[in-house]
Amino acid sequence: MAQAPVASELAAVQSVLAEPAGPTLPLNQLAPEAALRRLELAIVRRLEGFLQGDHLGLLPGPGSDLNDARTYVPGQDDVRRMDWAVTARTTIPHVRDTVADRELEVWALLDVTPSMNWGTGGVTKRDLGIAAIATIGFLSQKMGDRFGGLVMRPSGLRRIPARSGRTALYALLRSMLTEPIVPDETAGPMDLPQGIDQMARMQRRRGLRVVVSDFLTPGDVELDPTVETEWERPLRRLAVRNQVICVETLDRHEVDFPDVGDILIRDPETSFERYVNTSDDEARLRMNAASAAQRERIRVAIRRAGCAHIQLRTDRDWVQDIARFVLAYRRVAGLLHQPPRGVGK
Amino acid sequence: MIPLAFGLPAFMQPNRLWLVAVPVLLLGAYLLLLRRKSKQGMRYTNTSILDIIVPAQSQWLRHITVGLALLSLVCLAFAWARPLGTDEVPRERATVVIILDCSYSMDATDLEPSRFAVAKDEANQFIDALPAGYNVSVIEMYGTSLMILPPSTDHAAAKRAITAATTQPSTDVAGAIELAVKALQMAPAGDDGDPVPGMVVMLSDASGTTANSSPQQAASELAAMGVPLYPIVFGTDNGYVDLPEADGSIKRWQVAPDHAFFDRLAEITGGQAYSADDAAEARQAYEKIGSEIGYVEEQKEITAWMAGVAALFAAVAAAGAVMLGARWR
C-alpha cells in the first residue's frame, strides 16, 4: 500500500492549525481495488430487492438456496422443480421453492462535521472515512450490488444516489472527496443522531449500512460505558432491519494527548478556547486515561446497538485494518447481527 | 506625598513626559496581539473531555506581569520628568489668637465641672502644645470684648491670663473678631519681613449674643487677611444657667449652643467649627486644630519616591516573568 506523498501529508498536519483547504488523499489512493477483489464482506442479513444478485433474499423467488416445499399447481409451476422425495412420501406432487438471490444495497453515512477535518497522521479523519467507504465499497462489488452515500454536513444531509458498478463507486468517492470542507464553528441542525435517524427513514430497503464518524458528541463528558450515548438509540433503530458497520475514525493524538507546551487549544465545532499547558505530564496522563475511557464507551455503545465496529486510525494503513476486520467478521457476523426478537433475519 | 491615585503631581520638566507614549504604545500592541492570538491556536477535537480534565488556566499572571512592567515604565517616565510632591513642613512662626468666651452662659454646668472650666483647662493645654516660636494673643469676649494679651511668645503669660478670666454679662462676637483682626495686625513680622500666618481659635457657646455689628462682616475681614477661624462650640443643647434678676429673684436661662452660627463663621474664613459636648471632645478639637495650624505644605521633588515605585512594579513584574518562564515540572 503506497502512502500519501509528502505534500498532502503536510496538508493534513496543517489541519491542526486551521481547517484544511481540500482533501488530503487523491482518489486513486483511497483503496487498492485489485487487491480487494479476493476479499468478501460477509452479508448475514437477508435482503430485499428486485434484481437478481449474489446475496440471500428475504422472499421466495428464483435463486440457488432452497426454501420450503409446497404442492404443485398445474400450469403454474415448472415440473423441473418437482421435489420428488417429498412427492413420494406424501403421494401429493410437491415443488421445492427457492429463496431469491438479491442484490445488496449499501449506504454509507459520512460525517463531515468540522471535527472530522482533523488529522496528524498524513490524512484527515474525513478522508480516512472516505477511504474506508472506498475499501468497503470495493469489497461489496458483486453482481448488481448498489452503493449509495449520504454526506452529513451541519446544515443537512446530501444524498448521493445508489448505483451499481465500479465507475459509479468512483463517482461517489470523487463526489465525497470534492465535497466542500465545512468551515469551523459552523452551526447547523444536523448532528450524528439525526443523521443516523434520517438514514434509517430514507432507505427503507434492507441492506448494509456503513456509518463513518468519530462518534464524538460536543459537550458530552460522560465516561461511564453503562450510560447510553446520544447516537446509540438511532443506531439501534437502524440495526433492526439492516446490517450496520460503524467505522470509527481516530487520530493518534486523540488517544495520546500531544506534548506541545503552553498552547491555546480551540475546538473546531464549539466556541471552546483555552490555554493549556500540554507539557504537564500528569494532566496528559489523565487526559489519555479519559480518552481511553471515552473510546471504550463508544465501543460498548456500538456493540450494544448490535453493530459491527471498525476502528481506523489516521496513522495506520486502513486497508490492512479493514482486511483484518473482514477476515474476523466472517466468523462473528452471524452472531453479531442477530436481529431483535420479532424481526426476520 | 501625593500618591498616584489622587491624580498626577506637578512636574518640573513636563516636556519629558513624552516618554509615557512608549508604554502606552506597548499596551496597545499587547492588546492588539491578544486579539489576534485568539484567532490562532491548535485545533483539537476532543475538547469536551479536555474541559473536565484540564481546568481553565487563568491568564491573570500573564496580564498582571505585562501590566506591571508597563506601569513601571510609566512611573520611570514620570520620574524622569521630575515630579513635585507636597510635603508637610512644621511651621516655625505663627500667631494664634485665642478668643475666650467669658459670658455668663459659659457658667452652665452641662460639662463637668462647667463649660468655662473645661474651656480654660483645654485652652491651657493647647497653648502648652504650641511650638515656642508661636505668638499667642488672648481676647476675652463679653459685652465689651477685651484684648488681655497682645501677640507675644510668652506662653506662660497667656496661660495666666486665661486662668484669671472670669465670667461677665453678655457676648459680643463681632467685637471679639474685630479685636482678633487688630491683634493679628499687631503681630510682629517674620524674619524675612513677610507677615506671619495666623489663626483664630474661638472658645464659645454663642448664647446670649448681642450683635452690635455683624459677626459675619467681622469674619469676612478675617477672611480677607487669609486667617482661618476655628470656633470650638462648648455645651450641650440642654445647658442652662441661673442668673439673678434686678429684683433679686433668680431666673433660669436656657443656653443651648448655636452650632449653625459658628459653622457659618468658620465657612466664611475657611476654617472649621468643632463642637465639644464634653472635655474629651474639646481635646480632640484642639488636636485637630493644632495639626492644621502646625504644618505648612511645601512642594518638593519626589523623583526618588517615583523611581522607587517604578522599581517595586518592575520587581513584581520580574517575579511574574520568572513564574511564566519557569517550567513547573
Short mmCIF file of C-alpha atoms in Angstrom, two decimals, chain B residues 17-214:
data_model
loop_
_atom_site.label_atom_id
_atom_site.label_comp_id
_atom_site.label_asym_id
_atom_site.label_seq_id
_atom_site.Cartn_x
_atom_site.Cartn_y
_atom_site.Cartn_z
CA LEU B 17 6.55 63.24 29.65
CA TRP B 18 6.54 62.12 26.00
CA LEU B 19 8.28 59.00 27.27
CA VAL B 20 4.89 57.87 28.62
CA ALA B 21 3.96 57.24 24.98
CA VAL B 22 6.29 54.22 24.93
CA PRO B 23 4.36 52.12 27.49
CA VAL B 24 1.07 53.33 26.04
CA LEU B 25 2.13 52.13 22.58
CA LEU B 26 3.32 48.85 24.07
CA LEU B 27 -0.02 48.42 25.79
CA GLY B 28 -1.80 49.00 22.50
CA ALA B 29 0.44 46.46 20.79
CA TYR B 30 -0.23 43.94 23.57
CA LEU B 31 -4.00 44.32 23.29
CA LEU B 32 -3.75 44.03 19.50
CA LEU B 33 -1.67 40.86 19.77
CA LEU B 34 -4.08 39.40 22.32
CA ARG B 35 -6.90 39.97 19.88
CA ARG B 36 -5.00 38.40 17.01
CA LYS B 37 -3.83 35.47 19.11
CA SER B 38 -7.37 34.35 19.73
CA LYS B 39 -7.66 33.55 16.02
CA GLN B 40 -4.65 31.25 16.12
CA GLY B 41 -4.04 28.23 18.26
CA MET B 42 -4.22 24.48 17.98
CA ARG B 43 -7.43 22.82 16.85
CA TYR B 44 -8.35 19.84 18.92
CA THR B 45 -11.40 17.68 18.55
CA ASN B 46 -11.90 16.16 21.96
CA THR B 47 -12.26 19.37 23.95
CA SER B 48 -15.28 18.25 25.94
CA ILE B 49 -13.04 15.79 27.77
CA LEU B 50 -10.20 18.29 27.86
CA ASP B 51 -12.57 20.71 29.52
CA ILE B 52 -13.06 18.48 32.54
CA ILE B 53 -9.50 17.14 32.70
CA VAL B 54 -7.56 20.37 32.38
CA PRO B 55 -9.34 23.14 34.27
CA ALA B 56 -9.25 26.63 32.82
CA GLN B 57 -5.84 28.16 33.28
CA SER B 58 -6.31 31.72 34.40
CA GLN B 59 -4.46 34.31 32.40
CA TRP B 60 -4.16 36.84 35.18
CA LEU B 61 -0.45 36.17 35.77
CA ARG B 62 0.29 36.97 32.14
CA HIS B 63 -1.76 40.15 32.18
CA ILE B 64 -0.51 41.30 35.58
CA THR B 65 3.10 40.81 34.56
CA VAL B 66 2.64 42.82 31.39
CA GLY B 67 0.58 45.44 33.20
CA LEU B 68 3.11 45.90 35.99
CA ALA B 69 6.02 46.10 33.57
CA LEU B 70 4.20 48.83 31.64
CA LEU B 71 3.21 50.57 34.86
CA SER B 72 6.83 50.56 35.97
CA LEU B 73 7.75 52.16 32.63
CA VAL B 74 5.11 54.83 33.20
CA CYS B 75 6.50 55.55 36.66
CA LEU B 76 10.02 55.75 35.27
CA ALA B 77 8.84 58.24 32.66
CA PHE B 78 7.24 60.27 35.44
CA ALA B 79 10.43 60.09 37.50
CA TRP B 80 12.43 61.36 34.52
CA ALA B 81 10.09 64.36 34.31
CA ARG B 82 10.94 65.13 37.97
CA PRO B 83 7.55 65.19 39.68
CA LEU B 84 6.75 67.56 42.53
CA GLY B 85 5.00 66.35 45.61
CA THR B 86 3.76 68.30 48.61
CA ASP B 87 5.44 67.83 51.93
CA GLU B 88 4.28 68.99 55.33
CA VAL B 89 6.92 71.13 56.98
CA PRO B 90 6.49 72.23 60.60
CA ARG B 91 5.69 75.90 60.78
CA GLU B 92 8.25 77.90 62.67
CA ARG B 93 6.32 81.05 63.30
CA ALA B 94 2.63 81.76 63.55
CA THR B 95 0.20 83.86 65.51
CA VAL B 96 -2.60 82.17 67.39
CA VAL B 97 -5.40 84.38 68.71
CA ILE B 98 -7.47 82.69 71.39
CA ILE B 99 -10.89 84.23 71.91
CA LEU B 100 -12.27 83.04 75.21
CA ASP B 101 -16.00 83.49 75.67
CA CYS B 102 -16.47 84.94 79.15
CA SER B 103 -20.23 85.39 79.07
CA TYR B 104 -22.41 84.09 81.89
CA SER B 105 -23.69 81.30 79.69
CA MET B 106 -20.28 79.65 79.96
CA ASP B 107 -21.08 79.03 83.61
CA ALA B 108 -23.52 76.31 82.55
CA THR B 109 -22.65 73.05 84.24
CA ASP B 110 -23.70 70.69 81.47
CA LEU B 111 -19.98 69.95 81.02
CA GLU B 112 -18.05 68.71 84.07
CA PRO B 113 -17.34 70.85 86.07
CA SER B 114 -18.55 73.74 83.88
CA ARG B 115 -18.21 74.95 80.32
CA PHE B 116 -15.90 77.73 81.39
CA ALA B 117 -13.59 75.49 83.43
CA VAL B 118 -13.31 72.97 80.59
CA ALA B 119 -12.63 75.72 78.04
CA LYS B 120 -9.89 77.27 80.23
CA ASP B 121 -8.32 73.94 81.03
CA GLU B 122 -8.19 72.78 77.42
CA ALA B 123 -7.00 76.18 76.20
CA ASN B 124 -4.04 75.96 78.61
CA GLN B 125 -3.11 72.51 77.33
CA PHE B 126 -3.44 73.78 73.77
CA ILE B 127 -1.00 76.61 74.48
CA ASP B 128 1.40 74.12 76.04
CA ALA B 129 1.38 72.07 72.86
CA LEU B 130 2.19 75.07 70.61
CA PRO B 131 5.80 75.49 69.38
CA ALA B 132 7.73 78.05 71.42
CA GLY B 133 8.14 80.46 68.48
CA TYR B 134 4.39 80.96 68.07
CA ASN B 135 2.80 84.25 69.12
CA VAL B 136 -0.22 83.85 71.35
CA SER B 137 -2.82 86.53 71.92
CA VAL B 138 -5.75 86.19 74.35
CA ILE B 139 -9.04 88.03 73.92
CA GLU B 140 -11.85 87.86 76.45
CA MET B 141 -15.25 88.03 74.82
CA TYR B 142 -18.20 89.51 76.70
CA GLY B 143 -20.30 92.69 76.49
CA THR B 144 -17.20 94.75 75.70
CA SER B 145 -14.52 92.43 74.44
CA LEU B 146 -11.06 92.98 75.72
CA MET B 147 -7.60 92.05 74.46
CA ILE B 148 -5.99 90.72 77.61
CA LEU B 149 -2.71 89.85 75.94
CA PRO B 150 -1.38 91.25 72.66
CA PRO B 151 0.52 88.73 70.46
CA SER B 152 3.62 87.57 72.25
CA THR B 153 5.72 84.45 72.54
CA ASP B 154 5.26 84.49 76.30
CA HIS B 155 3.04 81.41 76.59
CA ALA B 156 3.13 81.48 80.41
CA ALA B 157 1.57 84.94 80.42
CA ALA B 158 -1.16 83.70 78.07
CA LYS B 159 -1.92 80.79 80.37
CA ARG B 160 -2.03 83.09 83.35
CA ALA B 161 -4.43 85.42 81.54
CA ILE B 162 -6.72 82.55 80.65
CA THR B 163 -6.66 81.13 84.15
CA ALA B 164 -7.51 84.55 85.62
CA ALA B 165 -10.52 85.13 83.35
CA THR B 166 -13.95 85.42 84.99
CA THR B 167 -17.45 85.42 83.53
CA GLN B 168 -19.12 88.71 82.62
CA PRO B 169 -22.55 89.61 81.25
CA SER B 170 -23.36 89.50 77.51
CA THR B 171 -21.40 88.37 74.44
CA ASP B 172 -20.07 90.43 71.54
CA VAL B 173 -18.81 88.06 68.86
CA ALA B 174 -18.32 90.72 66.22
CA GLY B 175 -16.30 92.91 68.57
CA ALA B 176 -14.12 89.99 69.59
CA ILE B 177 -13.37 89.10 65.98
CA GLU B 178 -12.54 92.71 65.19
CA LEU B 179 -10.17 92.69 68.17
CA ALA B 180 -8.62 89.48 66.77
CA VAL B 181 -8.04 91.28 63.47
CA LYS B 182 -6.28 94.05 65.37
CA ALA B 183 -4.22 91.55 67.33
CA LEU B 184 -3.10 89.87 64.11
CA GLN B 185 -2.10 93.24 62.68
CA MET B 186 -0.06 93.89 65.80
CA ALA B 187 1.82 90.62 65.47
CA PRO B 188 5.48 91.15 64.60
CA ALA B 189 6.51 90.23 61.06
CA GLY B 190 8.72 87.25 60.39
CA ASP B 191 12.48 87.35 59.84
CA ASP B 192 12.04 87.84 56.09
CA GLY B 193 9.56 90.70 56.56
CA ASP B 194 6.52 88.75 55.44
CA PRO B 195 3.52 88.77 57.76
CA VAL B 196 3.37 85.70 59.94
CA PRO B 197 0.48 83.28 59.23
CA GLY B 198 -2.22 83.41 61.82
CA MET B 199 -5.30 81.65 63.04
CA VAL B 200 -8.07 82.43 65.44
CA VAL B 201 -9.44 79.88 67.91
CA MET B 202 -12.74 80.88 69.43
CA LEU B 203 -13.93 79.06 72.52
CA SER B 204 -17.58 79.93 72.84
CA ASP B 205 -21.15 78.76 73.20
CA ALA B 206 -22.65 81.75 71.35
CA SER B 207 -25.62 82.02 73.66
CA GLY B 208 -26.94 85.44 74.53
CA THR B 209 -25.10 87.05 71.67
CA THR B 210 -25.60 90.80 71.33
CA ALA B 211 -24.88 91.91 67.83
CA ASN B 212 -23.62 95.49 67.82
CA SER B 213 -22.16 94.94 64.40
CA SER B 214 -22.46 91.85 62.20
#
